[in-house]
Amino acid sequence: MKFVFTIALLQLLVMGSSLAQNFDYSASPAAEATDRCAIINIAMDESHSMTSAEQDFMRQTAIPRMAETLYSDQYQFDHVFVCSLGFGFLEVNEEFDFENEVNRRKLENLNIDDEDFFGFHLGCTTANPDGTLNNNGVTSWLVSDQEGEGEDGYAAVIRAIQDVPSEIDNIDLLTSCGTLAKNMILVTDEDRDELVPEATIQTVRQKVADTGYILNEVVAVNIREGDIGVRFNYPIDPIDTALETQQFLDSPSPIDYEGAKNEFFVATGGGNWTTEIVYDDWRNLVTNADANEFSKEHYGPLIQNTRGALWSLEVLRNGTAEGNQDIANAFADAFVSIKVDEMVDINPEATIVPTEDDTSVPATQEPSAAPTKNLPDPGSNGDPHFRTWNNEHFEYHGQCDMVLTKDSHFADGLGLEVQIRTKLVRFWSYIKSAAIQIGDDILEVRGNENNPDDGTTNYWMNLEENGKLSTIGGFPVTMRVQSKDKRLFIIDLDSRFPGQQIKISTFREFVRIDFAQANKEAFGNMVGLLGQYVTGKTLARDGATVLSDFSEFGAEWQVLPFETMLFHDTEQPQFPQKCIEPEDPRGFRRRRLDEEAVTEGEAVAACDGLSDPLDRKDCVYDVLATQNLDMV
């Protein structure tokens, strides 16, 4: 036995001496690096209280589906890497009898003192387009059969990030990857044991922000009454200030939670899920699964005011260990969809701003440059789900005329501007008209608002109702009648920008705009509600301020008096009147209809053919709102 131990130890020492240099997150990609890459980095609790069910979920469901989706024709990633670390595994007599003995390297000191950390790095490998891994040992996590271990999730996140090598499966990250999306996933069923005092909330947030990761935590919390997950991308300081002020008031007023936007991921039955928005302090909506534990307090602040999310390990266990297949499917679909969305919207320029309170350090993260690979076409759906040049999805339901996008230098000074006009219906709105100007020509298209059943086509060419359609700014424009309710207008830019088109489609009263196969050559200088093409940032009109509150961002791009209004008539409000906001902007975004001719299950089935997960979610939202399956 001693001889076997010596051989195993020698293997570990030899392997450790030949380990590749750690990846330099601060270095710029080489000039020849053009591939689109992603890292899925997992820190997995291996302590005695864990079960194999959550490990199997990550190993058999989450990772394969994320890899398959990222490699798909929809997103076209070139390389997807998977790295992992196990922590909380208590060894007995230092026996090296692990399933993945050679790959499983006990962590040695790098930046933090971790001699009692119980951590093992399992390495990194490449995921294949079918979801399999080149080296399955990377996810060969264990569950300790010994009690008394400690679990330091803070140290685990830091070590998982810093132990990524510069080369994975003979692929050099800096010379191959022009862009590198990074997602960090922590899975633990315990609160944090402080084994590494240097690992604090501040240092974890700083590490995540400095390296450009988005952190997600699957931890032992209950989210409202059984929700799958939640994202709370807002600073907590104003709420804490208001709470402190209330203590000194005889008649404290209710706290205004405006801006405290919580995005909940909710199972809806039948294995489906949806998103709901609630404005409140997230600490009122999340509780610890065990009253004697502090997972909420320890792990919630790590993702406060970032694009990361908190996920309920209790819901995951209910769906996997207890065999509730609907819950398992809903959790898997939501988790994979949100993770892929985060990785597509890569974020290399994260910064962190420390505060005096270590538990509420806000991290400001900005969208990254527009990707070079083909993504879903940017634009806006009739029920305004906006998709920016960088494939970020958001909604704005104010009523007014807005600048969707514009560039006065388009086509060597010809100029291009797209304006939309929205109509409010209580707490949601839709695009009723769109007007496009290229050069001196204007095409305005309006949905069939007054008589949606009669199949009428409503458009104006240079202010003439149903005027002759030939060209706009010298580019051919055509109209197709797709059905009684659907019309499609195509502006073909191919003569100047090969393969580029602007499409305006109508369905009943709804108008949609898409920029087909958009590229930098045609749209590289565009700004407006679709963001800035070059950087992908949602910029204010000053061209410098990044607006992450989409209500503020929508109102920012209201058509102003110095801009030419492109529509043939005027409707209220017009600046200086502000956009009319929804009646209940803080309520649930799910629409609760008095009569549901179309059920949620029918909507999900109708939208299932859409390849983009966020498009499917938007589609279900619209079908239920209109009670019309043809919205698909």
XYZ file of C-alpha atoms in Angstrom:
632
model
C 0.000 0.000 0.000
C 2.892 2.325 0.830
C 4.435 1.631 -2.592
C 1.125 2.419 -4.356
C 0.802 5.636 -2.401
C 4.368 6.654 -3.323
C 3.726 6.044 -7.028
C 0.498 8.014 -6.916
C 2.140 10.889 -5.093
C 4.988 10.891 -7.620
C 2.455 11.078 -10.447
C 0.866 14.099 -8.827
C 4.179 15.847 -8.294
C 5.308 15.203 -11.868
C 1.979 16.409 -13.204
C 2.127 19.511 -11.026
C 5.597 20.393 -12.275
C 4.472 20.251 -15.892
C 1.208 22.119 -15.519
C 0.574 24.780 -18.105
C 0.976 28.388 -17.054
C -2.187 29.931 -15.652
C -4.240 31.974 -18.084
C -3.534 35.728 -18.039
C -6.979 37.323 -17.965
C -5.519 40.818 -18.381
C -3.713 40.011 -21.641
C -5.192 40.976 -25.003
C -5.831 38.293 -27.635
C -3.154 37.895 -30.289
C -3.710 39.608 -33.623
C -4.329 36.262 -35.313
C -6.931 35.187 -32.711
C -10.345 35.094 -34.406
C -12.200 32.174 -32.792
C -15.243 32.625 -30.624
C -14.689 30.809 -27.316
C -16.469 30.185 -24.020
C -15.395 28.849 -20.623
C -17.881 27.088 -18.326
C -16.095 27.022 -14.960
C -17.646 25.070 -12.074
C -16.826 25.028 -8.354
C -18.607 21.919 -6.972
C -19.182 21.131 -3.301
C -18.046 17.555 -2.562
C -18.858 17.502 1.158
C -20.781 14.762 2.951
C -24.127 16.620 2.845
C -24.177 16.816 -0.959
C -25.966 14.249 -3.112
C -24.963 12.867 -6.484
C -28.216 14.248 -7.994
C -27.052 17.859 -8.297
C -23.636 16.737 -9.517
C -25.306 14.537 -12.141
C -27.503 17.470 -13.197
C -24.444 19.572 -13.978
C -22.544 16.652 -15.519
C -25.330 15.048 -17.577
C -27.737 17.910 -18.331
C -26.504 21.464 -17.820
C -23.007 21.222 -19.302
C -23.948 19.105 -22.369
C -26.941 21.285 -23.231
C -24.982 24.517 -22.781
C -22.230 23.203 -25.042
C -24.664 21.982 -27.701
C -26.454 25.331 -27.738
C -23.274 27.418 -27.916
C -21.968 25.308 -30.828
C -25.310 25.442 -32.649
C -25.874 27.312 -35.917
C -27.693 29.934 -33.867
C -24.602 30.978 -31.873
C -21.666 29.418 -33.741
C -19.014 29.243 -31.021
C -15.748 27.677 -32.164
C -14.556 26.302 -28.813
C -16.363 25.591 -25.538
C -14.077 24.780 -22.603
C -15.129 23.211 -19.305
C -13.084 23.598 -16.115
C -13.910 22.460 -12.599
C -12.813 22.420 -9.012
C -14.071 20.253 -6.147
C -14.077 21.527 -2.581
C -15.133 20.326 0.862
C -13.901 16.746 0.302
C -12.378 15.440 3.511
C -9.590 12.968 2.848
C -8.871 10.025 5.117
C -5.179 9.282 5.691
C -4.354 11.097 2.452
C -5.235 7.995 0.398
C -5.128 8.651 -3.352
C -7.873 6.320 -4.505
C -9.895 8.809 -6.542
C -11.778 7.858 -9.679
C -9.746 10.435 -11.605
C -6.451 10.090 -9.765
C -4.073 11.679 -12.274
C -6.317 14.584 -13.163
C -7.346 15.331 -9.581
C -4.703 17.708 -8.246
C -4.804 18.898 -4.651
C -4.576 22.646 -4.625
C -1.329 24.242 -3.551
C -0.811 27.799 -2.401
C -0.989 30.400 -5.148
C -2.619 33.644 -4.078
C -4.418 32.547 -0.922
C -3.552 30.382 2.061
C -5.592 27.232 1.536
C -3.902 24.428 3.435
C -7.249 23.674 5.134
C -9.352 24.412 2.079
C -10.001 20.739 1.112
C -9.882 21.771 -2.537
C -8.967 19.803 -5.656
C -8.620 21.129 -9.183
C -9.926 18.625 -11.726
C -8.525 20.448 -14.740
C -10.001 21.808 -17.975
C -11.057 20.170 -21.216
C -12.901 20.855 -24.447
C -16.601 20.150 -24.866
C -17.671 18.749 -28.227
C -20.646 19.911 -30.344
C -22.639 16.873 -29.152
C -22.145 17.909 -25.516
C -19.577 15.239 -24.624
C -16.218 16.122 -23.059
C -12.775 15.169 -24.306
C -11.836 14.370 -20.697
C -14.689 13.178 -18.488
C -12.393 13.342 -15.479
C -12.917 17.106 -15.336
C -16.447 16.526 -14.001
C -15.737 13.371 -11.948
C -16.846 15.014 -8.713
C -17.158 12.931 -5.564
C -19.210 13.042 -2.376
C -17.181 12.634 0.802
C -18.221 9.806 3.106
C -16.684 11.649 6.042
C -18.443 14.274 8.132
C -16.701 17.267 9.676
C -15.438 18.905 6.505
C -15.650 22.638 5.810
C -16.944 24.341 2.675
C -15.476 27.705 1.722
C -17.360 28.738 -1.425
C -15.575 32.088 -1.538
C -12.154 30.468 -1.812
C -13.547 27.931 -4.287
C -14.660 30.647 -6.716
C -11.319 32.462 -6.521
C -9.304 29.284 -7.003
C -11.475 27.990 -9.853
C -10.926 31.235 -11.748
C -7.193 31.558 -11.177
C -6.386 27.892 -11.917
C -7.537 28.017 -15.565
C -4.473 27.203 -17.694
C -3.359 29.249 -20.676
C -3.667 26.182 -22.915
C -6.520 23.642 -22.930
C -6.323 20.482 -25.046
C -3.468 22.035 -27.061
C -5.511 25.168 -27.795
C -3.768 28.350 -26.686
C -6.487 30.686 -25.444
C -4.702 33.938 -26.295
C -3.615 32.982 -29.813
C -6.890 31.248 -30.741
C -9.738 33.094 -28.991
C -10.634 36.522 -30.323
C -13.476 36.646 -27.803
C -13.809 34.603 -24.618
C -17.127 34.408 -22.768
C -16.723 33.286 -19.163
C -19.362 31.852 -16.806
C -18.575 30.804 -13.228
C -21.003 28.386 -11.531
C -20.829 27.671 -7.783
C -22.819 24.692 -6.453
C -23.040 24.127 -2.687
C -25.668 23.060 -0.148
C -23.986 24.759 2.816
C -23.319 28.305 3.858
C -19.740 29.535 3.794
C -17.179 28.215 6.287
C -14.369 30.757 6.636
C -11.400 28.531 5.967
C -9.543 31.180 3.991
C -9.995 34.533 5.799
C -8.465 36.475 2.912
C -11.362 35.403 0.684
C -14.045 38.006 1.464
C -17.135 39.259 -0.340
C -15.011 42.108 -1.661
C -12.180 39.911 -2.962
C -14.571 37.431 -4.609
C -16.496 40.203 -6.363
C -13.213 41.837 -7.389
C -11.880 38.560 -8.824
C -15.072 37.915 -10.783
C -15.218 41.479 -12.106
C -11.519 41.772 -12.980
C -11.547 38.542 -14.980
C -14.830 39.227 -16.806
C -16.813 36.284 -15.446
C -20.530 36.200 -14.711
C -21.121 34.373 -11.428
C -24.079 32.061 -10.867
C -24.724 30.314 -7.551
C -26.813 27.181 -7.020
C -27.178 27.331 -3.244
C -29.440 26.286 -0.358
C -32.063 29.034 -0.505
C -35.797 29.294 -1.108
C -36.757 31.939 -3.674
C -40.261 33.250 -2.949
C -42.493 30.161 -2.966
C -40.559 27.671 -5.026
C -39.134 29.792 -7.855
C -36.197 28.424 -9.828
C -33.882 31.426 -9.691
C -33.598 35.194 -9.421
C -31.374 37.992 -10.692
C -31.179 41.282 -8.745
C -29.107 43.694 -10.784
C -29.327 46.849 -8.636
C -27.376 48.449 -5.750
C -28.651 47.794 -2.241
C -27.236 50.997 -0.712
C -30.323 53.223 -1.306
C -32.569 50.633 0.355
C -30.252 50.317 3.365
C -30.166 54.106 3.670
C -33.974 54.265 3.621
C -34.233 51.498 6.226
C -31.789 53.284 8.492
C -33.681 56.560 8.110
C -36.969 54.892 9.061
C -35.625 54.034 12.494
C -35.636 57.712 13.442
C -39.083 58.638 12.094
C -42.232 58.675 14.195
C -44.368 57.778 11.177
C -42.074 56.099 8.662
C -43.300 56.204 5.067
C -43.224 53.107 2.858
C -39.891 52.502 1.168
C -39.870 53.253 -2.532
C -38.366 50.244 -4.280
C -38.238 51.934 -7.681
C -35.192 50.604 -9.478
C -34.981 47.485 -7.269
C -35.884 45.176 -10.128
C -35.870 41.450 -9.389
C -36.092 39.097 -12.356
C -37.563 35.767 -11.231
C -37.327 32.523 -13.206
C -40.576 30.709 -12.508
C -41.753 27.157 -13.293
C -45.182 27.291 -14.931
C -46.157 23.619 -15.160
C -45.589 21.027 -17.818
C -41.833 21.494 -17.589
C -42.040 25.112 -18.782
C -40.844 28.373 -17.235
C -41.286 32.098 -17.576
C -39.884 35.351 -16.207
C -41.614 37.626 -13.701
C -40.493 41.066 -12.543
C -41.067 42.284 -8.982
C -39.767 45.540 -7.476
C -38.656 44.975 -3.878
C -35.604 44.362 -1.717
C -34.387 40.904 -2.774
C -33.684 40.108 0.877
C -37.440 40.137 1.464
C -37.938 37.522 -1.245
C -35.162 34.993 -0.558
C -34.865 32.842 2.589
C -32.436 30.219 3.809
C -33.465 26.623 3.215
C -32.185 25.811 6.703
C -33.035 28.348 9.392
C -29.674 27.645 11.041
C -27.689 28.373 7.902
C -26.660 31.662 6.242
C -26.470 30.870 2.524
C -28.639 33.886 1.682
C -26.435 36.273 3.640
C -23.172 34.718 2.475
C -23.892 34.214 -1.221
C -26.540 36.782 -2.201
C -24.143 39.768 -1.949
C -21.692 38.116 -4.361
C -24.090 38.654 -7.283
C -25.752 41.859 -6.030
C -25.858 44.425 -8.862
C -24.239 42.102 -11.411
C -25.677 40.090 -14.292
C -25.231 36.905 -12.282
C -28.093 34.948 -10.739
C -29.017 32.996 -7.615
C -30.560 29.528 -8.138
C -32.409 27.369 -5.632
C -30.657 24.092 -4.883
C -33.851 23.060 -3.066
C -35.890 23.299 -6.279
C -33.200 21.412 -8.184
C -33.231 18.615 -5.593
C -37.012 18.502 -5.679
C -36.853 17.978 -9.406
C -33.965 15.505 -9.531
C -33.608 13.595 -6.274
C -37.378 13.467 -5.699
C -38.244 12.648 -9.313
C -40.454 15.641 -10.163
C -39.749 15.634 -13.884
C -41.691 18.832 -14.665
C -39.635 20.775 -12.127
C -36.421 19.169 -13.370
C -37.208 20.121 -16.972
C -38.200 23.685 -16.062
C -35.032 24.151 -13.982
C -32.848 22.738 -16.757
C -34.448 24.854 -19.484
C -34.277 28.062 -17.438
C -30.724 27.447 -16.238
C -29.351 26.608 -19.686
C -31.239 29.437 -21.432
C -30.061 32.092 -18.982
C -26.472 30.812 -18.959
C -26.300 30.787 -22.757
C -27.801 34.281 -22.866
C -25.124 35.524 -20.465
C -22.325 33.923 -22.453
C -23.550 35.233 -25.792
C -23.645 38.732 -24.283
C -19.958 38.559 -23.325
C -18.538 41.135 -20.969
C -14.788 41.783 -20.991
C -14.894 45.229 -19.401
C -16.311 44.610 -15.915
C -15.261 47.006 -13.184
C -15.961 47.095 -9.478
C -16.610 50.085 -7.240
C -15.981 49.369 -3.534
C -18.112 50.856 -0.776
C -17.653 51.073 2.947
C -20.073 48.191 3.461
C -18.319 45.003 2.371
C -21.677 43.256 1.884
C -22.909 45.572 -0.827
C -20.096 46.243 -3.263
C -21.715 47.136 -6.584
C -20.088 45.793 -9.725
C -20.793 47.700 -12.906
C -20.813 45.496 -15.961
C -21.264 46.772 -19.467
C -22.231 44.951 -22.657
C -19.334 44.061 -24.905
C -18.549 44.692 -28.521
C -20.915 43.300 -31.092
C -19.959 39.686 -31.875
C -18.407 38.767 -35.154
C -20.459 35.589 -35.681
C -24.062 35.417 -36.876
C -26.624 35.893 -34.095
C -30.396 36.371 -34.194
C -31.224 39.484 -36.231
C -31.281 42.667 -34.152
C -34.510 44.656 -34.124
C -37.814 44.825 -32.280
C -40.936 42.684 -32.142
C -44.390 44.218 -32.326
C -44.967 43.705 -28.619
C -41.727 45.494 -28.008
C -39.085 42.954 -27.181
C -35.937 44.758 -28.284
C -32.877 42.795 -29.402
C -29.768 44.956 -29.534
C -26.889 44.696 -31.984
C -25.195 42.597 -29.307
C -28.183 40.221 -28.918
C -29.227 41.597 -25.531
C -32.982 41.275 -24.991
C -35.025 43.871 -23.115
C -38.511 45.360 -23.001
C -39.717 48.939 -22.782
C -43.452 49.532 -22.576
C -43.708 53.328 -22.615
C -45.882 55.060 -25.231
C -44.194 57.647 -27.456
C -42.182 58.085 -30.673
C -38.658 56.693 -30.273
C -35.451 56.420 -32.276
C -34.848 52.723 -32.827
C -31.519 53.351 -34.551
C -29.819 55.973 -36.725
C -26.596 56.866 -38.531
C -26.276 60.134 -40.422
C -23.177 58.767 -42.229
C -24.832 55.583 -43.511
C -23.787 54.762 -47.103
C -21.241 57.600 -47.365
C -23.524 60.272 -45.958
C -26.863 59.130 -47.387
C -28.107 58.624 -43.834
C -30.434 56.087 -42.225
C -32.913 56.544 -39.370
C -35.635 54.266 -38.008
C -38.329 55.600 -35.690
C -41.036 53.590 -33.961
C -44.363 54.670 -32.454
C -45.750 52.587 -29.584
C -49.247 52.349 -28.139
C -49.916 51.589 -24.478
C -52.554 49.098 -23.344
C -52.694 49.397 -19.544
C -49.416 47.780 -18.462
C -47.983 46.707 -21.815
C -47.527 48.272 -25.220
C -46.839 47.375 -28.836
C -45.246 48.968 -31.883
C -48.089 50.335 -33.997
C -45.953 52.142 -36.637
C -42.414 52.227 -37.946
C -40.893 54.849 -40.237
C -37.597 54.466 -42.081
C -35.712 57.292 -43.767
C -32.848 56.641 -46.186
C -31.566 59.762 -47.896
C -34.616 61.927 -48.692
C -37.114 59.044 -48.864
C -39.392 57.891 -46.022
C -41.349 54.641 -45.792
C -43.897 54.427 -42.977
C -45.647 51.147 -42.148
C -48.546 50.878 -39.713
C -50.333 47.843 -38.312
C -54.044 47.388 -38.911
C -55.069 49.008 -35.654
C -58.700 49.927 -36.332
C -59.862 46.840 -38.233
C -57.364 44.057 -37.531
C -59.593 41.425 -39.140
C -60.074 43.036 -42.558
C -56.558 42.418 -43.925
C -55.896 46.038 -44.942
C -52.338 47.147 -45.756
C -51.375 50.523 -44.262
C -48.246 52.283 -45.472
C -47.110 55.710 -46.670
C -44.318 56.324 -49.187
C -42.954 59.854 -48.856
C -46.156 60.806 -46.965
C -48.411 59.482 -49.775
C -50.817 56.820 -48.515
C -50.248 53.539 -50.403
C -47.867 55.375 -52.716
C -45.819 53.591 -55.358
C -43.183 51.284 -53.906
C -40.007 51.223 -55.956
C -36.926 52.396 -54.114
C -36.022 54.153 -50.879
C -32.765 56.081 -50.968
C -31.948 54.214 -54.183
C -32.412 50.773 -52.593
C -35.195 48.486 -53.921
C -38.228 48.074 -51.653
C -40.898 45.407 -52.122
C -44.023 44.275 -50.283
C -45.246 40.697 -49.931
C -48.721 39.617 -48.796
C -47.958 36.567 -46.679
C -51.500 35.959 -45.447
C -54.667 37.888 -44.709
C -53.086 39.241 -41.509
C -49.407 39.439 -42.470
C -47.419 41.809 -44.673
C -43.658 41.937 -45.242
C -41.744 44.961 -46.570
C -38.120 44.315 -47.611
C -35.529 47.021 -48.221
C -32.705 45.306 -50.124
C -29.307 46.865 -49.431
C -27.427 44.243 -51.456
C -26.257 46.657 -54.167
C -24.142 48.468 -51.587
C -23.936 46.015 -48.679
C -24.086 42.398 -49.946
C -26.609 40.218 -48.134
C -28.009 43.065 -45.998
C -31.750 43.744 -45.710
C -34.103 45.726 -43.508
C -37.424 43.956 -42.958
C -40.641 45.521 -41.672
C -43.414 43.030 -41.052
C -46.961 43.485 -39.785
C -49.367 41.107 -38.118
C -52.766 42.628 -37.443
C -51.986 45.749 -35.338
C -48.364 44.775 -34.577
C -45.252 45.985 -36.436
C -41.841 44.342 -36.315
C -38.431 45.520 -37.595
C -35.440 43.252 -38.292
C -31.963 43.972 -39.648
C -31.193 40.738 -41.484
C -27.618 39.429 -41.191
C -26.487 42.819 -39.887
C -22.765 43.526 -40.176
C -20.362 46.312 -39.293
C -19.867 47.479 -42.853
C -23.510 48.522 -43.144
C -24.482 49.330 -39.562
C -21.199 49.942 -37.740
C -22.058 53.528 -36.728
C -25.653 52.978 -35.599
C -26.883 54.319 -32.245
C -30.301 54.357 -30.572
C -32.564 51.876 -28.785
C -30.655 48.971 -30.323
C -27.482 50.221 -28.668
C -24.193 51.255 -30.221
C -23.087 48.732 -32.838
C -19.329 49.052 -32.325
C -19.259 48.505 -28.542
C -22.625 46.838 -27.966
C -23.265 49.289 -25.135
C -26.702 50.736 -24.366
C -25.531 54.333 -24.513
C -27.399 57.512 -23.697
C -27.555 60.310 -26.249
C -24.305 61.797 -24.914
C -22.486 58.787 -26.383
C -20.699 58.058 -23.103
C -23.189 57.195 -20.340
C -24.197 53.522 -20.209
C -27.829 53.064 -19.137
C -28.601 49.666 -17.589
C -32.128 50.628 -16.477
C -34.136 49.942 -19.621
C -37.036 52.169 -18.570
C -34.565 55.036 -18.425
C -32.912 53.868 -21.639
C -36.234 53.756 -23.523
C -37.239 57.236 -22.400
C -33.778 58.539 -23.316
C -34.406 57.803 -26.993
C -37.758 59.562 -27.294
C -37.815 61.590 -30.529
C -36.746 65.159 -29.696
C -37.787 68.468 -31.353
C -34.482 68.882 -33.211
C -34.999 65.507 -34.884
C -37.256 65.214 -37.901
C -40.401 63.293 -37.018
C -40.762 60.732 -39.797
C -44.455 59.876 -39.366
C -47.167 61.406 -41.563
C -49.227 62.494 -38.530
C -48.651 63.506 -34.924
C -49.766 61.577 -31.844
C -49.286 62.301 -28.181
C -47.061 62.442 -26.291
C -44.489 64.622 -28.033
C -41.472 66.059 -26.239
C -41.346 67.892 -23.785
C -44.173 65.583 -22.706
C -42.523 62.416 -21.474
C -43.287 58.905 -22.692
C -46.421 57.566 -21.015
C -45.393 54.791 -18.652
C -47.488 51.670 -17.982
C -50.230 51.786 -15.387
C -48.456 49.206 -13.210
C -44.774 49.177 -14.190
C -43.750 47.368 -11.024
C -46.251 44.537 -11.197
C -45.782 41.074 -12.613
C -44.937 41.050 -16.284
C -47.006 37.951 -16.868
C -50.321 39.034 -18.266
C -53.283 37.706 -16.441
C -56.200 37.613 -18.855
C -59.858 37.329 -17.859
C -60.447 34.761 -20.582
C -57.730 32.520 -21.947
C -58.682 31.091 -25.321
C -55.023 30.050 -25.720
C -53.418 28.252 -22.802
C -49.801 28.578 -21.781
C -49.132 24.993 -22.857
C -50.497 25.725 -26.326
C -48.352 28.866 -26.554
C -45.217 26.953 -25.557
C -45.938 24.256 -28.141
C -46.544 26.821 -30.884
C -43.257 28.624 -30.157
C -41.175 25.479 -29.756
C -39.826 25.671 -33.318
C -37.838 28.865 -32.601
C -34.177 28.039 -32.059
C -33.239 30.952 -29.819
C -34.366 30.306 -26.200
C -35.083 33.981 -25.517
C -37.051 34.257 -28.752
C -39.156 31.314 -27.554
C -39.795 33.051 -24.252
C -40.761 36.302 -26.000
C -42.979 34.351 -28.380
C -44.916 32.688 -25.534
C -45.312 36.092 -23.919
C -46.820 37.569 -27.101
C -49.114 34.655 -27.894
C -50.630 34.787 -24.414
C -51.011 38.571 -24.598
C -52.805 38.531 -27.938
C -54.488 35.138 -27.461
C -53.525 34.424 -31.063
C -51.309 31.507 -32.085
C -50.570 33.227 -35.399
C -48.308 35.658 -33.505
C -45.616 32.978 -33.879
